[in-house]
Amino acid sequence: MTLNDTHDPALTSWVDSANRADADFPIQNLPFAVFRRRGTQEAFRVGVAIGDQIVDVHALRTLRVITGTASDALEAAHGSTLNRFMSAGASAWTTLRAALVGMLRGDSSHRAAVEPTLVPQAIAEYALPATIGDYTDFYASVHHATAVGRLFRPDNPLLPNYKWVPIAYHGRSSSISVSGGSVRRPHGQLLAPGADKPQLGPSRRLDYEFEVGTFIGVGNTLGSPIAIESAEQHVFGLCLLNDWSARDIQAWEYQPLGPFLAKNFATTISPWIVTMEALAPFRTSWQRAAEDPQPLPYLDSPSLRSGGAIDMELEAFLETKRMRSDSRPPHRLSRSNFRHSYWTVGQMVAHHTINGCNLSAGDLLGSGTQSGPQPEEAGSLLELTSGGKLPVQLPAGETRTFLEDGDSVIFRAWCERAGQRRIGFGEARATISG
Amino acid sequence: MTLNDTHDPALTSWVDSANRADADFPIQNLPFAVFRRRGTQEAFRVGVAIGDQIVDVHALRTLRVITGTASDALEAAHGSTLNRFMSAGASAWTTLRAALVGMLRGDSSHRAAVEPTLVPQAIAEYALPATIGDYTDFYASVHHATAVGRLFRPDNPLLPNYKWVPIAYHGRSSSISVSGGSVRRPHGQLLAPGADKPQLGPSRRLDYEFEVGTFIGVGNTLGSPIAIESAEQHVFGLCLLNDWSARDIQAWEYQPLGPFLAKNFATTISPWIVTMEALAPFRTSWQRAAEDPQPLPYLDSPSLRSGGAIDMELEAFLETKRMRSDSRPPHRLSRSNFRHSYWTVGQMVAHHTINGCNLSAGDLLGSGTQSGPQPEEAGSLLELTSGGKLPVQLPAGETRTFLEDGDSVIFRAWCERAGQRRIGFGEARATISG
């Protein structure tokens, strides 16, 4: 089997649920997470999703069905975080992927050994997939930057540096949690309209931001930039990321050094990291509009132009307490696509390191809110409600400007293209508590 | 011996160098670092400074001269980082301090056993004292904020939030290094005056910022703020911190989300962490000028008013390549005092967590550049040279606006007060390489 065969849409698995057309996790995907059986005291360990099941790397190791160089890669993936496997690099990732496909494909002789060790996703709970040393948040959607800029600086929405510099700031690692929990509404200094002094109180303008997260695999040495041509060799994979934001705290605190308490109370990520290799069939060309500045050479390359962007559909949903008690499905707030991003993942890595800054395995880069060009493609309530002025209409007469206690925000994403199997990201979900 | 006796200025040590009046590390200090013998492959381990020697905690453990509850504290301090000891909390810190004083005081019976295990600081090299999960940089000097604000925003130097909000942003953990190394001049996007597009190049306005670093000892749970009255129980100690800054990169990139590549290429800290207990005799009252807003209740307390500030002298020196070859001593650029800080360490901790953000043992808080009220007390070249317009005069006719390759920047600090032994911080030093 050649490696490219791992994308063959005709491949099926002996795990039947992986073969459904709407499955997030067909055999062509094989994303990684850290999990255990919910409610147990089991050690958290690395798992790989296939259909509605999880391949338990710890169990797999004792089965000895993966041999040769792939067994070294499996060994690197064994543990309570993915950091070691991330740092093992592209050849380990590719080797293990090929071995897992061989083990899970319909005609594999390993079904009898492996099937009893699978863990249903329905009974799993997740931990963060990696120890995240540093978390950086970019601002890579020009549509978001323009829309938000208009609200904070009506006279000057898009600053002169935006189209030259992939703007970013450092975020808080300690408050990143995996999907499924709750987020406590933050208190902070709020300056009421017209007031001459701030007061401490709970945020009244609590919002989500729909971002794509990038996990760094192979780091770089302090002082040694990563060239754009090799930038993606340093990237392990992508996840979904909710950069919870308290707009009222942000408006008062953010000048001159950027957001701090408005953001660092919580960040939620999806449990599954979809590898760059699984995303290979969904790469798409990247170009800068003729009227925009072309990127400086350290942010430009032929491979960026031919396939630097990723065609990835993004959907945000809201589920209120009332929807839950009425058994209504979550309400879709917006839909967009990561291909609209003004800056690509490779450009983020090259820019982040151009000054010598060192990235490490497990570092997380947020893409910034991924709003599309149309107003209904906005990735935050701030944008969807024009700064809280025009409430979003929900089923059964409910409305929202910002989030209320009991609201759950759910992100989903997937890639699809004619002639390819759909590659899904699962979901990132959390519920606001008071 | 009661615990307060550890500050008794009459206490002397059998380590003679600790008894010199100008010693940084008398028996009343006992700061912590992580060290090994330079040029060896020894494991890095925790050490305590006494005079010009280091108490080797690893060796001390096998001597069994520290017993009882203090031996539990010693056990927590044993390892390649201080994180476990930091998280052990104030009673462990106090207990070990008392036991170390008992062991090192002039009349101790343990001299014969301990003396052979001491390591001279002259042959030591240092590692970071802790694994730093998150690094936050405050902006706590109103004199710095005003002076820099004037340069970046002449019409609007001090923003309206400054006197209410302890402004801060998240920094980069991965590029923090311990004193003694080199810092590579960063490359980045630079917008030349009058140019209509940026170019990539080496920073020409490379600067230092003199800050005081705070190491968190005991963290808090996500969602649970730390009250100002108990804030300092969460603080392990202080160090010196150089927040290297590329002013030209900063000017172009920093809006709207704050500094990023202008700062994250390097941060240098001193190896020794001076504990809050050692600093107890140098606490000083804190008050807000009558014309300034009084702090919101979550940032105010009686103990803050009576002794929230720290009387700590700060000195920055420059040593050029030429000074080294001429065997001239480093040139003092400025002197200031941490008591001028507009916000205290306790206020930084209370503010950082008011929204529920969780701090962890080993987290580092920078104070922001500690400039005093007088122009010659400024903690950066940006301020000392009025934005690069008025060069600093150095010996032998040299001048500087910003740092040149081969320049070493050296920070020193100490506390002194009548009737107390001087408590020093050692130094934080690094040299610019091209």
PDB file of C-alpha atoms in Angstrom, chain B residues 121-370:
ATOM      1  CA  GLN B 121      28.731  30.265  43.075  1.00  0.00           C
ATOM      2  CA  ALA B 122      31.862  31.015  41.047  1.00  0.00           C
ATOM      3  CA  ILE B 123      31.751  27.545  39.487  1.00  0.00           C
ATOM      4  CA  ALA B 124      27.977  27.215  39.129  1.00  0.00           C
ATOM      5  CA  GLU B 125      25.702  27.506  36.133  1.00  0.00           C
ATOM      6  CA  TYR B 126      21.972  27.985  36.441  1.00  0.00           C
ATOM      7  CA  ALA B 127      18.773  26.755  34.848  1.00  0.00           C
ATOM      8  CA  LEU B 128      15.323  28.298  35.037  1.00  0.00           C
ATOM      9  CA  PRO B 129      14.218  27.941  38.661  1.00  0.00           C
ATOM     10  CA  ALA B 130      10.799  26.592  37.685  1.00  0.00           C
ATOM     11  CA  THR B 131       8.811  25.228  34.814  1.00  0.00           C
ATOM     12  CA  ILE B 132       6.891  28.365  33.886  1.00  0.00           C
ATOM     13  CA  GLY B 133       3.446  27.338  32.696  1.00  0.00           C
ATOM     14  CA  ASP B 134       2.219  30.855  31.974  1.00  0.00           C
ATOM     15  CA  TYR B 135       4.002  34.177  31.944  1.00  0.00           C
ATOM     16  CA  THR B 136       2.058  37.415  32.362  1.00  0.00           C
ATOM     17  CA  ASP B 137       3.518  40.859  31.968  1.00  0.00           C
ATOM     18  CA  PHE B 138       1.966  43.797  33.811  1.00  0.00           C
ATOM     19  CA  TYR B 139       2.445  47.505  33.141  1.00  0.00           C
ATOM     20  CA  ALA B 140       2.494  48.634  36.735  1.00  0.00           C
ATOM     21  CA  SER B 141       4.666  51.770  36.612  1.00  0.00           C
ATOM     22  CA  VAL B 142       2.622  54.856  35.852  1.00  0.00           C
ATOM     23  CA  HIS B 143       5.856  56.720  35.112  1.00  0.00           C
ATOM     24  CA  HIS B 144       6.786  54.187  32.417  1.00  0.00           C
ATOM     25  CA  ALA B 145       3.248  54.068  31.035  1.00  0.00           C
ATOM     26  CA  THR B 146       3.156  57.848  30.767  1.00  0.00           C
ATOM     27  CA  ALA B 147       6.607  58.190  29.218  1.00  0.00           C
ATOM     28  CA  VAL B 148       6.058  55.423  26.660  1.00  0.00           C
ATOM     29  CA  GLY B 149       2.507  56.526  26.000  1.00  0.00           C
ATOM     30  CA  ARG B 150       3.844  59.973  25.143  1.00  0.00           C
ATOM     31  CA  LEU B 151       6.159  58.470  22.518  1.00  0.00           C
ATOM     32  CA  PHE B 152       3.584  56.145  20.917  1.00  0.00           C
ATOM     33  CA  ARG B 153       0.542  58.423  21.362  1.00  0.00           C
ATOM     34  CA  PRO B 154       1.722  62.019  21.944  1.00  0.00           C
ATOM     35  CA  ASP B 155      -1.851  63.308  22.139  1.00  0.00           C
ATOM     36  CA  ASN B 156      -2.995  60.642  24.578  1.00  0.00           C
ATOM     37  CA  PRO B 157      -0.140  59.377  26.764  1.00  0.00           C
ATOM     38  CA  LEU B 158      -2.007  57.786  29.681  1.00  0.00           C
ATOM     39  CA  LEU B 159      -5.195  56.044  28.669  1.00  0.00           C
ATOM     40  CA  PRO B 160      -8.337  56.514  30.813  1.00  0.00           C
ATOM     41  CA  ASN B 161      -8.293  52.921  32.105  1.00  0.00           C
ATOM     42  CA  TYR B 162      -4.721  53.049  33.454  1.00  0.00           C
ATOM     43  CA  LYS B 163      -5.487  54.300  36.938  1.00  0.00           C
ATOM     44  CA  TRP B 164      -8.310  51.771  37.396  1.00  0.00           C
ATOM     45  CA  VAL B 165      -7.064  48.582  35.744  1.00  0.00           C
ATOM     46  CA  PRO B 166      -3.723  46.871  36.444  1.00  0.00           C
ATOM     47  CA  ILE B 167      -3.026  46.547  32.706  1.00  0.00           C
ATOM     48  CA  ALA B 168      -1.313  43.335  31.636  1.00  0.00           C
ATOM     49  CA  TYR B 169      -0.891  40.998  28.691  1.00  0.00           C
ATOM     50  CA  HIS B 170       0.230  37.419  28.304  1.00  0.00           C
ATOM     51  CA  GLY B 171       3.858  36.840  27.388  1.00  0.00           C
ATOM     52  CA  ARG B 172       5.783  33.925  25.938  1.00  0.00           C
ATOM     53  CA  SER B 173       6.973  31.205  28.336  1.00  0.00           C
ATOM     54  CA  SER B 174       9.166  29.258  25.912  1.00  0.00           C
ATOM     55  CA  SER B 175      11.700  32.018  25.338  1.00  0.00           C
ATOM     56  CA  ILE B 176      12.403  32.833  28.992  1.00  0.00           C
ATOM     57  CA  SER B 177      16.052  32.119  29.840  1.00  0.00           C
ATOM     58  CA  VAL B 178      18.125  32.419  32.932  1.00  0.00           C
ATOM     59  CA  SER B 179      20.798  35.090  33.286  1.00  0.00           C
ATOM     60  CA  GLY B 180      24.170  34.609  31.658  1.00  0.00           C
ATOM     61  CA  GLY B 181      23.419  33.836  28.033  1.00  0.00           C
ATOM     62  CA  SER B 182      23.072  35.757  24.819  1.00  0.00           C
ATOM     63  CA  VAL B 183      20.044  37.215  23.091  1.00  0.00           C
ATOM     64  CA  ARG B 184      19.922  37.151  19.324  1.00  0.00           C
ATOM     65  CA  ARG B 185      18.839  40.397  17.707  1.00  0.00           C
ATOM     66  CA  PRO B 186      15.397  39.649  16.256  1.00  0.00           C
ATOM     67  CA  HIS B 187      14.335  40.194  12.661  1.00  0.00           C
ATOM     68  CA  GLY B 188      10.880  41.436  11.920  1.00  0.00           C
ATOM     69  CA  GLN B 189       8.674  43.715   9.897  1.00  0.00           C
ATOM     70  CA  LEU B 190       9.861  47.305  10.141  1.00  0.00           C
ATOM     71  CA  LEU B 191       8.137  50.354   8.729  1.00  0.00           C
ATOM     72  CA  ALA B 192      10.732  53.005   8.005  1.00  0.00           C
ATOM     73  CA  PRO B 193       9.662  56.603   8.685  1.00  0.00           C
ATOM     74  CA  GLY B 194       7.776  57.849   5.648  1.00  0.00           C
ATOM     75  CA  ALA B 195       7.741  54.425   3.960  1.00  0.00           C
ATOM     76  CA  ASP B 196       4.469  53.112   2.595  1.00  0.00           C
ATOM     77  CA  LYS B 197       5.310  49.455   3.103  1.00  0.00           C
ATOM     78  CA  PRO B 198       7.222  47.435   5.692  1.00  0.00           C
ATOM     79  CA  GLN B 199      10.412  45.495   5.095  1.00  0.00           C
ATOM     80  CA  LEU B 200      11.899  42.495   6.852  1.00  0.00           C
ATOM     81  CA  GLY B 201      15.127  43.248   8.672  1.00  0.00           C
ATOM     82  CA  PRO B 202      17.010  43.124  11.951  1.00  0.00           C
ATOM     83  CA  SER B 203      15.601  45.349  14.669  1.00  0.00           C
ATOM     84  CA  ARG B 204      17.485  48.652  14.894  1.00  0.00           C
ATOM     85  CA  ARG B 205      15.763  49.757  18.082  1.00  0.00           C
ATOM     86  CA  LEU B 206      16.535  46.898  20.433  1.00  0.00           C
ATOM     87  CA  ASP B 207      15.916  47.781  24.063  1.00  0.00           C
ATOM     88  CA  TYR B 208      15.738  46.321  27.555  1.00  0.00           C
ATOM     89  CA  GLU B 209      13.014  46.780  30.158  1.00  0.00           C
ATOM     90  CA  PHE B 210      13.832  46.520  33.843  1.00  0.00           C
ATOM     91  CA  GLU B 211      11.095  44.594  35.600  1.00  0.00           C
ATOM     92  CA  VAL B 212      10.595  42.752  38.851  1.00  0.00           C
ATOM     93  CA  GLY B 213       9.401  39.162  38.369  1.00  0.00           C
ATOM     94  CA  THR B 214       6.979  37.444  40.752  1.00  0.00           C
ATOM     95  CA  PHE B 215       6.889  33.663  41.004  1.00  0.00           C
ATOM     96  CA  ILE B 216       3.535  32.206  42.004  1.00  0.00           C
ATOM     97  CA  GLY B 217       3.735  29.546  44.682  1.00  0.00           C
ATOM     98  CA  VAL B 218       0.252  28.277  45.458  1.00  0.00           C
ATOM     99  CA  GLY B 219      -2.191  28.468  42.568  1.00  0.00           C
ATOM    100  CA  ASN B 220      -5.978  28.730  42.494  1.00  0.00           C
ATOM    101  CA  THR B 221      -8.715  26.674  40.902  1.00  0.00           C
ATOM    102  CA  LEU B 222     -10.228  27.840  37.619  1.00  0.00           C
ATOM    103  CA  GLY B 223     -13.254  29.933  38.496  1.00  0.00           C
ATOM    104  CA  SER B 224     -12.105  30.863  42.044  1.00  0.00           C
ATOM    105  CA  PRO B 225     -10.579  34.353  42.391  1.00  0.00           C
ATOM    106  CA  ILE B 226      -7.887  35.074  44.983  1.00  0.00           C
ATOM    107  CA  ALA B 227      -8.906  37.811  47.415  1.00  0.00           C
ATOM    108  CA  ILE B 228      -6.451  40.662  47.873  1.00  0.00           C
ATOM    109  CA  GLU B 229      -6.115  39.973  51.615  1.00  0.00           C
ATOM    110  CA  SER B 230      -4.718  36.506  50.917  1.00  0.00           C
ATOM    111  CA  ALA B 231      -2.993  37.303  47.619  1.00  0.00           C
ATOM    112  CA  GLU B 232       0.550  37.258  48.966  1.00  0.00           C
ATOM    113  CA  GLN B 233       0.098  33.809  50.507  1.00  0.00           C
ATOM    114  CA  HIS B 234       0.126  32.662  46.889  1.00  0.00           C
ATOM    115  CA  VAL B 235       3.454  34.356  46.098  1.00  0.00           C
ATOM    116  CA  PHE B 236       6.710  32.454  46.479  1.00  0.00           C
ATOM    117  CA  GLY B 237       9.196  35.225  45.774  1.00  0.00           C
ATOM    118  CA  LEU B 238      10.696  37.810  43.453  1.00  0.00           C
ATOM    119  CA  CYS B 239      13.454  37.915  40.844  1.00  0.00           C
ATOM    120  CA  LEU B 240      14.799  40.402  38.287  1.00  0.00           C
ATOM    121  CA  LEU B 241      13.379  40.295  34.782  1.00  0.00           C
ATOM    122  CA  ASN B 242      14.535  41.802  31.496  1.00  0.00           C
ATOM    123  CA  ASP B 243      11.675  42.108  29.032  1.00  0.00           C
ATOM    124  CA  TRP B 244      13.783  42.612  25.884  1.00  0.00           C
ATOM    125  CA  SER B 245      11.858  44.743  23.419  1.00  0.00           C
ATOM    126  CA  ALA B 246      12.306  45.562  19.744  1.00  0.00           C
ATOM    127  CA  ARG B 247      10.757  49.009  19.579  1.00  0.00           C
ATOM    128  CA  ASP B 248      10.586  49.203  15.787  1.00  0.00           C
ATOM    129  CA  ILE B 249       8.841  45.822  15.503  1.00  0.00           C
ATOM    130  CA  GLN B 250       6.555  46.862  18.366  1.00  0.00           C
ATOM    131  CA  ALA B 251       5.522  50.176  16.838  1.00  0.00           C
ATOM    132  CA  TRP B 252       4.337  48.483  13.643  1.00  0.00           C
ATOM    133  CA  GLU B 253       2.698  45.343  15.055  1.00  0.00           C
ATOM    134  CA  TYR B 254       1.158  46.312  18.393  1.00  0.00           C
ATOM    135  CA  GLN B 255      -2.242  47.571  17.348  1.00  0.00           C
ATOM    136  CA  PRO B 256      -4.864  46.420  18.139  1.00  0.00           C
ATOM    137  CA  LEU B 257      -3.878  43.312  20.156  1.00  0.00           C
ATOM    138  CA  GLY B 258      -0.663  44.363  21.893  1.00  0.00           C
ATOM    139  CA  PRO B 259       3.007  43.357  21.634  1.00  0.00           C
ATOM    140  CA  PHE B 260       3.872  39.962  20.139  1.00  0.00           C
ATOM    141  CA  LEU B 261       7.077  39.448  18.106  1.00  0.00           C
ATOM    142  CA  ALA B 262       8.506  42.647  19.612  1.00  0.00           C
ATOM    143  CA  LYS B 263       8.806  40.848  22.943  1.00  0.00           C
ATOM    144  CA  ASN B 264       8.587  37.076  22.568  1.00  0.00           C
ATOM    145  CA  PHE B 265      12.082  36.447  21.175  1.00  0.00           C
ATOM    146  CA  ALA B 266      13.636  36.594  24.673  1.00  0.00           C
ATOM    147  CA  THR B 267      13.064  37.288  28.358  1.00  0.00           C
ATOM    148  CA  THR B 268      15.952  37.003  30.830  1.00  0.00           C
ATOM    149  CA  ILE B 269      15.510  36.407  34.563  1.00  0.00           C
ATOM    150  CA  SER B 270      17.965  36.336  37.444  1.00  0.00           C
ATOM    151  CA  PRO B 271      18.714  32.838  38.746  1.00  0.00           C
ATOM    152  CA  TRP B 272      17.904  33.582  42.396  1.00  0.00           C
ATOM    153  CA  ILE B 273      14.360  33.923  43.720  1.00  0.00           C
ATOM    154  CA  VAL B 274      14.258  35.990  46.905  1.00  0.00           C
ATOM    155  CA  THR B 275      11.364  34.807  49.061  1.00  0.00           C
ATOM    156  CA  MET B 276       8.621  37.091  50.298  1.00  0.00           C
ATOM    157  CA  GLU B 277       9.647  36.118  53.808  1.00  0.00           C
ATOM    158  CA  ALA B 278      13.169  37.468  53.292  1.00  0.00           C
ATOM    159  CA  LEU B 279      11.613  40.710  52.028  1.00  0.00           C
ATOM    160  CA  ALA B 280       9.337  41.164  55.061  1.00  0.00           C
ATOM    161  CA  PRO B 281      11.525  43.852  56.732  1.00  0.00           C
ATOM    162  CA  PHE B 282      11.415  45.995  53.581  1.00  0.00           C
ATOM    163  CA  ARG B 283       7.687  46.350  53.149  1.00  0.00           C
ATOM    164  CA  THR B 284       6.454  49.900  52.927  1.00  0.00           C
ATOM    165  CA  SER B 285       3.116  51.630  52.905  1.00  0.00           C
ATOM    166  CA  TRP B 286       1.189  52.010  49.699  1.00  0.00           C
ATOM    167  CA  GLN B 287      -1.131  54.824  48.965  1.00  0.00           C
ATOM    168  CA  ARG B 288      -2.871  56.380  46.066  1.00  0.00           C
ATOM    169  CA  ALA B 289      -2.404  60.104  45.577  1.00  0.00           C
ATOM    170  CA  ALA B 290      -5.502  62.054  46.577  1.00  0.00           C
ATOM    171  CA  GLU B 291      -6.015  63.284  43.023  1.00  0.00           C
ATOM    172  CA  ASP B 292      -5.966  59.722  41.656  1.00  0.00           C
ATOM    173  CA  PRO B 293      -8.921  57.317  41.776  1.00  0.00           C
ATOM    174  CA  GLN B 294      -8.889  55.060  44.809  1.00  0.00           C
ATOM    175  CA  PRO B 295      -8.781  51.385  43.854  1.00  0.00           C
ATOM    176  CA  LEU B 296     -11.964  49.341  43.544  1.00  0.00           C
ATOM    177  CA  PRO B 297     -12.608  47.215  46.665  1.00  0.00           C
ATOM    178  CA  TYR B 298     -11.219  43.996  45.138  1.00  0.00           C
ATOM    179  CA  LEU B 299      -7.877  45.821  44.742  1.00  0.00           C
ATOM    180  CA  ASP B 300      -7.809  47.440  48.180  1.00  0.00           C
ATOM    181  CA  SER B 301      -7.161  46.246  51.733  1.00  0.00           C
ATOM    182  CA  PRO B 302      -5.794  47.528  55.055  1.00  0.00           C
ATOM    183  CA  SER B 303      -2.634  45.416  54.771  1.00  0.00           C
ATOM    184  CA  LEU B 304      -2.059  46.779  51.270  1.00  0.00           C
ATOM    185  CA  ARG B 305      -2.239  50.302  52.663  1.00  0.00           C
ATOM    186  CA  SER B 306       0.087  49.584  55.577  1.00  0.00           C
ATOM    187  CA  GLY B 307       2.734  47.527  53.763  1.00  0.00           C
ATOM    188  CA  GLY B 308       1.756  46.510  50.254  1.00  0.00           C
ATOM    189  CA  ALA B 309       4.761  48.056  48.535  1.00  0.00           C
ATOM    190  CA  ILE B 310       8.380  46.878  48.630  1.00  0.00           C
ATOM    191  CA  ASP B 311      11.350  49.170  49.127  1.00  0.00           C
ATOM    192  CA  MET B 312      13.721  47.606  46.605  1.00  0.00           C
ATOM    193  CA  GLU B 313      16.503  49.483  44.809  1.00  0.00           C
ATOM    194  CA  LEU B 314      16.907  48.693  41.100  1.00  0.00           C
ATOM    195  CA  GLU B 315      20.002  49.438  39.021  1.00  0.00           C
ATOM    196  CA  ALA B 316      20.566  48.884  35.296  1.00  0.00           C
ATOM    197  CA  PHE B 317      24.064  48.767  33.781  1.00  0.00           C
ATOM    198  CA  LEU B 318      25.415  48.620  30.263  1.00  0.00           C
ATOM    199  CA  GLU B 319      28.715  46.952  29.373  1.00  0.00           C
ATOM    200  CA  THR B 320      29.812  47.446  25.773  1.00  0.00           C
ATOM    201  CA  LYS B 321      32.341  45.316  23.919  1.00  0.00           C
ATOM    202  CA  ARG B 322      34.771  48.215  24.165  1.00  0.00           C
ATOM    203  CA  MET B 323      34.302  48.541  27.928  1.00  0.00           C
ATOM    204  CA  ARG B 324      35.144  44.864  28.230  1.00  0.00           C
ATOM    205  CA  SER B 325      38.289  45.160  26.135  1.00  0.00           C
ATOM    206  CA  ASP B 326      39.278  48.332  28.030  1.00  0.00           C
ATOM    207  CA  SER B 327      38.560  46.535  31.337  1.00  0.00           C
ATOM    208  CA  ARG B 328      36.179  49.296  32.340  1.00  0.00           C
ATOM    209  CA  PRO B 329      33.375  48.489  34.765  1.00  0.00           C
ATOM    210  CA  PRO B 330      29.808  48.448  33.460  1.00  0.00           C
ATOM    211  CA  HIS B 331      28.219  51.877  33.183  1.00  0.00           C
ATOM    212  CA  ARG B 332      25.142  52.554  35.294  1.00  0.00           C
ATOM    213  CA  LEU B 333      22.264  53.666  33.089  1.00  0.00           C
ATOM    214  CA  SER B 334      19.651  54.229  35.744  1.00  0.00           C
ATOM    215  CA  ARG B 335      18.545  53.619  39.291  1.00  0.00           C
ATOM    216  CA  SER B 336      15.010  53.394  40.572  1.00  0.00           C
ATOM    217  CA  ASN B 337      12.932  51.719  43.275  1.00  0.00           C
ATOM    218  CA  PHE B 338      10.100  49.189  43.152  1.00  0.00           C
ATOM    219  CA  ARG B 339       8.171  51.201  45.753  1.00  0.00           C
ATOM    220  CA  HIS B 340       7.203  53.636  42.969  1.00  0.00           C
ATOM    221  CA  SER B 341       5.077  50.951  41.304  1.00  0.00           C
ATOM    222  CA  TYR B 342       1.522  52.145  40.798  1.00  0.00           C
ATOM    223  CA  TRP B 343       0.214  48.589  41.415  1.00  0.00           C
ATOM    224  CA  THR B 344       1.575  46.125  43.968  1.00  0.00           C
ATOM    225  CA  VAL B 345       2.305  42.403  43.701  1.00  0.00           C
ATOM    226  CA  GLY B 346      -0.836  41.624  45.724  1.00  0.00           C
ATOM    227  CA  GLN B 347      -2.973  43.762  43.443  1.00  0.00           C
ATOM    228  CA  MET B 348      -1.545  41.985  40.392  1.00  0.00           C
ATOM    229  CA  VAL B 349      -2.506  38.575  41.821  1.00  0.00           C
ATOM    230  CA  ALA B 350      -6.000  39.721  42.842  1.00  0.00           C
ATOM    231  CA  HIS B 351      -6.644  41.375  39.491  1.00  0.00           C
ATOM    232  CA  HIS B 352      -5.298  38.440  37.450  1.00  0.00           C
ATOM    233  CA  THR B 353      -7.756  36.057  39.106  1.00  0.00           C
ATOM    234  CA  ILE B 354     -10.839  38.266  39.569  1.00  0.00           C
ATOM    235  CA  ASN B 355     -12.363  36.720  36.426  1.00  0.00           C
ATOM    236  CA  GLY B 356     -11.606  33.192  37.639  1.00  0.00           C
ATOM    237  CA  CYS B 357      -8.347  32.783  35.700  1.00  0.00           C
ATOM    238  CA  ASN B 358      -6.250  30.077  37.347  1.00  0.00           C
ATOM    239  CA  LEU B 359      -2.638  30.623  38.403  1.00  0.00           C
ATOM    240  CA  SER B 360      -0.275  27.703  38.985  1.00  0.00           C
ATOM    241  CA  ALA B 361       2.946  27.109  40.912  1.00  0.00           C
ATOM    242  CA  GLY B 362       5.820  28.415  38.803  1.00  0.00           C
ATOM    243  CA  ASP B 363       3.787  30.971  36.887  1.00  0.00           C
ATOM    244  CA  LEU B 364       5.709  34.196  36.408  1.00  0.00           C
ATOM    245  CA  LEU B 365       4.327  37.738  36.568  1.00  0.00           C
ATOM    246  CA  GLY B 366       6.413  40.615  35.229  1.00  0.00           C
ATOM    247  CA  SER B 367       5.810  43.968  36.899  1.00  0.00           C
ATOM    248  CA  GLY B 368       6.248  46.020  33.755  1.00  0.00           C
ATOM    249  CA  THR B 369       9.171  48.387  33.384  1.00  0.00           C
ATOM    250  CA  GLN B 370       9.870  49.952  36.750  1.00  0.00           C
TER     251      GLN B 370
END
